Short mmCIF file of C-alpha atoms in Angstrom, two decimals:
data_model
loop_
_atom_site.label_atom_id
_atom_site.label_comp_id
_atom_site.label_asym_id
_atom_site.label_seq_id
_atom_site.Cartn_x
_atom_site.Cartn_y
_atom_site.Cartn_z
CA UNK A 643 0.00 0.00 0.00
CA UNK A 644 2.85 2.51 0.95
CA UNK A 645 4.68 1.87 -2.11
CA UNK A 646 1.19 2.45 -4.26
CA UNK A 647 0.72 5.92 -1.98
CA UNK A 648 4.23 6.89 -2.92
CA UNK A 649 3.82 6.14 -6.83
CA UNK A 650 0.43 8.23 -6.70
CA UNK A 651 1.98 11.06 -4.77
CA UNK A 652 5.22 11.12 -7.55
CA UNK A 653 2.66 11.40 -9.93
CA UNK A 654 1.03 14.22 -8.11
CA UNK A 655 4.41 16.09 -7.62
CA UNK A 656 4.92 15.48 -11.29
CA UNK A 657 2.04 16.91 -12.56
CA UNK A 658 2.27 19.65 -9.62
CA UNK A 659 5.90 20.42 -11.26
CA UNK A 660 4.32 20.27 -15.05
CA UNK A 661 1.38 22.73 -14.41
CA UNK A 662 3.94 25.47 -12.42
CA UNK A 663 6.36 24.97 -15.62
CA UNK A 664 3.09 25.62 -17.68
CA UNK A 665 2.30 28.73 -15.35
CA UNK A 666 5.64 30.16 -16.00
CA UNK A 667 6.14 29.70 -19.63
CA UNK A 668 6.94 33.00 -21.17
CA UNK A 669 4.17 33.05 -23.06
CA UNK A 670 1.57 33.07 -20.52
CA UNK A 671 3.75 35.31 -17.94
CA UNK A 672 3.30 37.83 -20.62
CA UNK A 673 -0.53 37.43 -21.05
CA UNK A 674 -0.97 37.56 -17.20
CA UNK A 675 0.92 40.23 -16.69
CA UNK A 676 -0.10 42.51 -19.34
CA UNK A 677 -3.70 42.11 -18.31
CA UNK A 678 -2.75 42.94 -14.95
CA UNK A 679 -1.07 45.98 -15.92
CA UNK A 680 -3.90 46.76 -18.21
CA UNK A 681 -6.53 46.20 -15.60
CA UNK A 682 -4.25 48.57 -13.01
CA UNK A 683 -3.83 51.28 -15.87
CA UNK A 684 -7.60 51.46 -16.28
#
């Protein structure tokens, strides 16, 4: 059971690790933060 828990949990960290790479691609560090600064500007 503990070795299933720890499999699942890599898997977790993985995908934890995948979707913060995702959040700070370039691409959408741009898009965030020029809406931000548009939404402050306004």
């Amino acid at each position: 059971m503990w070795r299933c828990l720890t499999a699942s949990d890599r898997k977790r960290q993985r995908r934890r690790e995948d979707l913060e790479k995702r959040m700070n691609s370039p691409s959408l560090l741009s898009s965030n933060s020029a809406a931000h600064v548009h939404h402050i500007s306004r």
